[in-house]
Short mmCIF file of C-alpha atoms and ligand atoms in Angstrom, two decimals:
data_model
loop_
_atom_site.label_atom_id
_atom_site.label_comp_id
_atom_site.label_asym_id
_atom_site.label_seq_id
_atom_site.Cartn_x
_atom_site.Cartn_y
_atom_site.Cartn_z
CA MET A 350 92.43 35.79 -99.02
CA SER A 351 91.51 37.73 -95.93
CA LYS A 352 88.81 36.47 -93.60
CA PRO A 353 85.54 38.16 -92.71
CA LYS A 354 85.31 40.78 -89.96
CA LEU A 355 81.84 40.76 -88.49
CA THR A 356 79.82 41.99 -85.58
CA LEU A 357 76.48 40.60 -84.42
CA LEU A 358 73.99 42.98 -82.85
CA GLY A 359 70.88 41.78 -81.11
CA ALA A 360 69.10 41.81 -77.78
CA PRO A 361 70.00 39.36 -75.01
CA GLY A 362 68.77 35.96 -76.22
CA ALA A 363 68.66 36.94 -79.89
CA GLY A 364 71.03 34.08 -80.76
CA LYS A 365 74.37 35.88 -81.09
CA GLY A 366 76.28 33.15 -79.25
CA THR A 367 74.50 30.34 -81.08
CA GLN A 368 75.19 31.78 -84.52
CA SER A 369 78.74 32.85 -83.64
CA SER A 370 79.63 29.18 -83.20
CA ASN A 371 78.40 28.47 -86.74
CA LEU A 372 80.43 31.36 -88.15
CA VAL A 373 83.59 30.25 -86.36
CA GLU A 374 83.23 26.77 -87.82
CA GLU A 375 82.38 27.96 -91.35
CA TYR A 376 85.04 30.67 -91.72
CA ASP A 377 87.68 29.64 -89.19
CA ILE A 378 87.60 33.06 -87.51
CA ASP A 379 88.01 34.15 -83.89
CA HIS A 380 84.96 34.42 -81.63
CA ILE A 381 85.37 37.62 -79.61
CA THR A 382 82.71 37.73 -76.96
CA THR A 383 82.86 40.37 -74.27
CA GLY A 384 80.19 38.52 -72.26
CA ASP A 385 82.28 35.34 -71.95
CA ALA A 386 85.49 37.31 -71.39
CA LEU A 387 83.85 39.19 -68.54
CA ARG A 388 82.21 36.05 -67.09
CA ASN A 389 85.67 34.44 -66.97
CA ASN A 390 87.04 37.48 -65.11
CA LYS A 391 84.07 38.38 -62.92
CA ASP A 392 86.14 39.24 -59.87
CA MET A 393 88.88 41.15 -61.65
CA GLU A 394 89.56 44.39 -59.73
CA THR A 395 89.33 47.51 -61.89
CA GLU A 396 89.13 51.14 -60.92
CA TYR A 397 85.37 50.83 -61.53
CA GLY A 398 84.93 47.79 -59.27
CA THR A 399 84.48 44.19 -60.47
CA PRO A 400 82.52 43.08 -63.60
CA ARG A 401 80.34 40.92 -61.33
CA GLU A 402 78.62 43.93 -59.77
CA TYR A 403 77.42 45.15 -63.14
CA MET A 404 76.67 41.79 -64.74
CA GLU A 405 74.55 40.40 -61.92
CA ALA A 406 72.46 43.58 -62.03
CA GLY A 407 72.08 43.33 -65.82
CA GLU A 408 73.92 46.63 -66.38
CA LEU A 409 76.75 47.41 -68.80
CA VAL A 410 80.32 47.07 -67.55
CA PRO A 411 82.14 50.45 -67.96
CA ASP A 412 83.46 51.17 -71.47
CA PRO A 413 87.21 51.36 -70.68
CA VAL A 414 87.14 47.78 -69.34
CA VAL A 415 85.39 46.28 -72.39
CA ASP A 416 87.19 48.48 -74.92
CA GLU A 417 90.49 47.13 -73.65
CA ILE A 418 89.35 43.50 -73.90
CA VAL A 419 88.24 44.01 -77.49
CA GLU A 420 91.32 45.92 -78.54
CA ALA A 421 93.60 43.15 -77.27
CA ALA A 422 91.54 40.43 -78.96
CA LEU A 423 91.39 42.28 -82.30
CA ALA A 424 95.14 42.75 -82.33
CA ASP A 425 95.57 38.95 -82.43
CA ALA A 426 92.72 38.17 -84.85
CA ASP A 427 92.80 37.66 -88.60
CA GLY A 428 89.07 37.37 -89.21
CA PHE A 429 86.62 37.59 -86.33
CA VAL A 430 83.03 37.65 -85.18
CA LEU A 431 82.30 40.11 -82.39
CA ASP A 432 79.47 38.95 -80.13
CA GLY A 433 78.14 41.48 -77.62
CA TYR A 434 80.16 44.49 -78.73
CA PRO A 435 79.52 47.35 -79.41
CA ARG A 436 76.67 47.90 -76.98
CA ASN A 437 76.51 51.69 -76.88
CA LEU A 438 77.47 54.58 -79.16
CA SER A 439 80.77 55.24 -77.46
CA GLN A 440 81.85 51.59 -78.01
CA ALA A 441 80.68 51.80 -81.64
CA GLU A 442 82.87 54.83 -82.25
CA HIS A 443 85.79 53.15 -80.52
CA LEU A 444 85.38 50.06 -82.70
CA GLU A 445 85.31 52.08 -85.90
CA SER A 446 88.52 53.79 -84.89
CA ILE A 447 90.39 50.46 -84.54
CA THR A 448 89.03 48.28 -87.40
CA ASP A 449 86.93 48.07 -90.60
CA LEU A 450 83.94 45.73 -90.53
CA ASP A 451 82.67 43.73 -93.52
CA ALA A 452 79.23 43.26 -92.04
CA VAL A 453 77.14 44.45 -89.10
CA VAL A 454 74.33 41.92 -88.65
CA TYR A 455 71.27 42.71 -86.55
CA PHE A 456 69.10 39.83 -85.32
CA GLU A 457 65.52 40.97 -84.89
CA VAL A 458 63.48 39.04 -82.26
CA SER A 459 60.34 39.94 -80.29
CA GLU A 460 60.50 40.58 -76.56
CA ASP A 461 58.27 37.64 -75.52
CA GLU A 462 60.45 35.21 -77.44
CA LEU A 463 63.63 36.73 -75.94
CA LEU A 464 62.39 36.19 -72.38
CA THR A 465 61.42 32.58 -73.11
CA ARG A 466 64.85 31.91 -74.59
CA LEU A 467 66.78 33.52 -71.74
CA THR A 468 64.93 31.95 -68.84
CA GLY A 469 65.10 28.50 -70.53
CA ARG A 470 68.77 28.66 -71.47
CA ARG A 471 71.21 26.24 -69.81
CA VAL A 472 74.96 26.38 -70.32
CA CYS A 473 77.64 23.73 -69.86
CA ASP A 474 79.78 24.61 -66.86
CA ASN A 475 82.81 23.05 -68.52
CA CYS A 476 82.76 23.57 -72.32
CA GLY A 477 80.23 26.41 -72.62
CA THR A 478 77.83 24.65 -75.02
CA ASN A 479 74.38 26.28 -75.00
CA TYR A 480 71.08 24.43 -74.58
CA HIS A 481 67.45 25.36 -74.08
CA VAL A 482 65.15 23.31 -71.85
CA GLU A 483 62.44 23.33 -74.50
CA TYR A 484 63.96 24.32 -77.88
CA ASN A 485 67.27 22.49 -77.67
CA PRO A 486 67.30 20.08 -74.72
CA PRO A 487 70.28 17.81 -73.98
CA GLU A 488 69.75 14.06 -74.30
CA GLU A 489 69.93 13.65 -70.53
CA GLU A 490 68.43 16.45 -68.42
CA GLY A 491 71.05 18.70 -66.83
CA ILE A 492 74.02 16.96 -68.53
CA CYS A 493 76.09 18.26 -71.47
CA ASP A 494 75.91 16.07 -74.62
CA GLU A 495 79.42 17.16 -75.63
CA CYS A 496 81.41 16.55 -72.46
CA GLY A 497 79.12 15.07 -69.77
CA SER A 498 79.51 18.00 -67.35
CA ASP A 499 76.67 19.67 -65.45
CA LEU A 500 74.50 22.31 -67.08
CA ILE A 501 73.92 25.51 -65.14
CA GLN A 502 71.70 28.56 -65.45
CA ARG A 503 73.51 31.87 -65.90
CA ASP A 504 73.16 34.24 -62.90
CA ASP A 505 71.66 36.89 -65.16
CA ASP A 506 69.05 34.62 -66.79
CA THR A 507 66.48 35.01 -64.01
CA GLU A 508 63.31 36.71 -65.20
CA GLU A 509 63.98 39.90 -63.25
CA THR A 510 67.55 40.40 -64.46
CA ALA A 511 66.68 39.34 -68.01
CA LYS A 512 64.01 42.06 -68.13
CA GLU A 513 66.52 44.64 -66.96
CA ARG A 514 68.99 43.48 -69.65
CA LEU A 515 66.30 43.95 -72.29
CA ARG A 516 65.67 47.47 -71.00
CA VAL A 517 69.39 48.26 -71.09
CA PHE A 518 69.50 46.95 -74.67
CA GLU A 519 66.65 49.22 -75.78
CA GLU A 520 68.22 52.24 -74.13
CA ASN A 521 71.89 51.75 -75.04
CA THR A 522 72.18 49.32 -77.95
CA MET A 523 69.20 50.21 -80.16
CA PRO A 524 70.95 53.55 -80.87
CA VAL A 525 73.92 51.50 -82.15
CA VAL A 526 71.58 49.61 -84.51
CA GLU A 527 70.26 52.96 -85.76
CA TYR A 528 73.82 54.26 -86.10
CA PHE A 529 74.83 51.42 -88.46
CA GLU A 530 71.47 51.13 -90.23
CA ASP A 531 72.33 53.57 -92.99
CA THR A 532 75.77 52.12 -93.73
CA ASP A 533 76.54 49.65 -96.55
CA SER A 534 77.71 46.96 -94.16
CA PHE A 535 74.38 46.73 -92.27
CA VAL A 536 72.10 43.68 -92.67
CA THR A 537 69.01 42.63 -90.71
CA VAL A 538 68.27 38.92 -90.21
CA ASP A 539 64.97 37.57 -88.87
CA GLY A 540 66.22 36.01 -85.64
CA GLU A 541 62.82 34.70 -84.62
CA GLN A 542 63.09 31.71 -86.99
CA ALA A 543 64.47 28.29 -86.06
CA PRO A 544 68.27 28.22 -85.56
CA ASP A 545 69.05 26.54 -88.92
CA GLU A 546 66.84 29.04 -90.78
CA VAL A 547 68.59 31.93 -89.05
CA TRP A 548 71.90 30.34 -90.01
CA ALA A 549 70.88 30.03 -93.69
CA ASP A 550 69.90 33.71 -93.82
CA LEU A 551 73.03 34.74 -91.96
CA CYS A 552 75.24 32.84 -94.42
CA ASP A 553 73.57 34.55 -97.38
CA ALA A 554 73.99 37.93 -95.71
CA VAL A 555 77.67 37.42 -94.98
CA GLU A 556 78.40 36.06 -98.48
CA ALA A 557 76.71 39.10 -100.01
CA GLN A 558 78.80 41.51 -97.93
CA PHE A 559 82.12 39.80 -97.99
P1 AP5 B 1480 76.42 38.73 -72.93
O1 AP5 B 1480 76.98 37.46 -72.43
O2 AP5 B 1480 76.97 39.29 -74.21
O3 AP5 B 1480 74.84 38.54 -73.00
P2 AP5 B 1480 73.72 39.17 -73.93
O4 AP5 B 1480 74.05 40.12 -74.98
O5 AP5 B 1480 72.77 39.63 -72.90
O6 AP5 B 1480 73.24 38.00 -74.81
P3 AP5 B 1480 73.05 36.50 -74.45
O7 AP5 B 1480 74.35 35.78 -74.35
O8 AP5 B 1480 72.11 36.37 -73.28
O9 AP5 B 1480 72.20 36.01 -75.70
P4 AP5 B 1480 72.67 35.52 -77.13
O10 AP5 B 1480 72.23 36.50 -78.14
O11 AP5 B 1480 74.11 35.11 -77.13
O12 AP5 B 1480 71.74 34.24 -77.25
P5 AP5 B 1480 72.07 32.65 -77.30
O13 AP5 B 1480 72.66 32.30 -78.61
O14 AP5 B 1480 72.77 32.21 -76.09
O15 AP5 B 1480 76.59 39.85 -71.81
C1 AP5 B 1480 76.34 39.59 -70.45
C2 AP5 B 1480 76.68 40.81 -69.60
O16 AP5 B 1480 78.07 41.16 -69.78
C3 AP5 B 1480 75.95 42.10 -69.96
O17 AP5 B 1480 74.69 42.17 -69.35
C4 AP5 B 1480 76.95 43.17 -69.44
O18 AP5 B 1480 76.86 43.28 -68.05
C5 AP5 B 1480 78.28 42.57 -69.78
N1 AP5 B 1480 78.77 42.99 -71.11
C6 AP5 B 1480 78.97 42.18 -72.19
N2 AP5 B 1480 79.41 42.88 -73.24
C7 AP5 B 1480 79.48 44.18 -72.84
C8 AP5 B 1480 79.85 45.37 -73.47
N3 AP5 B 1480 80.24 45.41 -74.76
N4 AP5 B 1480 79.79 46.52 -72.75
C9 AP5 B 1480 79.43 46.51 -71.48
N5 AP5 B 1480 79.06 45.41 -70.81
C10 AP5 B 1480 79.08 44.24 -71.47
O19 AP5 B 1480 70.58 32.10 -77.29
C11 AP5 B 1480 69.76 32.20 -76.15
C12 AP5 B 1480 68.94 30.94 -75.93
O20 AP5 B 1480 68.03 30.76 -77.00
C13 AP5 B 1480 69.76 29.65 -75.88
O21 AP5 B 1480 69.16 28.82 -74.92
C14 AP5 B 1480 69.63 29.06 -77.27
O22 AP5 B 1480 69.71 27.64 -77.24
C15 AP5 B 1480 68.26 29.53 -77.71
N6 AP5 B 1480 68.19 29.89 -79.13
C16 AP5 B 1480 69.13 30.52 -79.87
N7 AP5 B 1480 68.69 30.72 -81.14
C17 AP5 B 1480 67.42 30.22 -81.15
C18 AP5 B 1480 66.41 30.15 -82.18
N8 AP5 B 1480 66.64 30.62 -83.42
N9 AP5 B 1480 65.23 29.59 -81.86
C19 AP5 B 1480 65.00 29.10 -80.60
N10 AP5 B 1480 65.91 29.13 -79.62
C20 AP5 B 1480 67.10 29.69 -79.89
MG1 MG B 1481 75.68 35.14 -75.73
ZN1 ZN B 1482 80.10 20.55 -72.08
#
């Protein structure tokens, strides 16, 4: 049987990364995340400059760069969860031209909650596990429970850059939500709930679509 092909839409901090990990474990699918791919190649020279310049300002990296990353990853994937793509209408059209999705899931979360989540997020420098200083703290402050490495704050999780990312989401990615809203594959999940409640709703949504 074929595996699910999914994309998660949601503002910065909506929980896309957190829930992607659950999906990968449950369905044994690939996690395709443009954010992590770009963070791992921040200083890659492209004809548009480096990803770092855009990411540290909270702006979108130019479409040709991300489209290429996604196309290469999809070519190798059986089932997948896309996390952070598409982020504008042009990327949405590109995606539809290269694959068929089983579900487009939108996590709805209020702006106040998003800012609290982003500024409190800490990430393992080594294995990438996500924490939150208040909602999901590690056993020992600043140290990863999984591998013992140091936790760091992402460069773009400062209040100023996080606010700019939320603005960019409203301007560029909300139109993508509206674009998929009327299609059969679209589902909204209340992302403001606790992580395990979000996961329960997400599972139901995926099972219903797939
Ligand atoms: P990217 O890395 O994709 O960041 P993002 O979309 O801004 O989203 P985040 O990773 O910040 O949030 P998330 O939804 O994954 O939340 P998480 O689960 O971690 O992109 C970064 C940059 O790369 C962009 O700004 C852009 O420059 C570039 N880029 C990427 N893709 C691009 C594209 N397609 N085109 C152009 N440019 C692109 O959760 C957040 C925190 O909340 C964590 O601390 C977590 O523990 C906590 N948390 C999660 N769920 C809950 C819950 N239910 N309750 C309480 N706390 C929770
Ligand atoms: Mg993420
Ligand atoms: Zn770790």
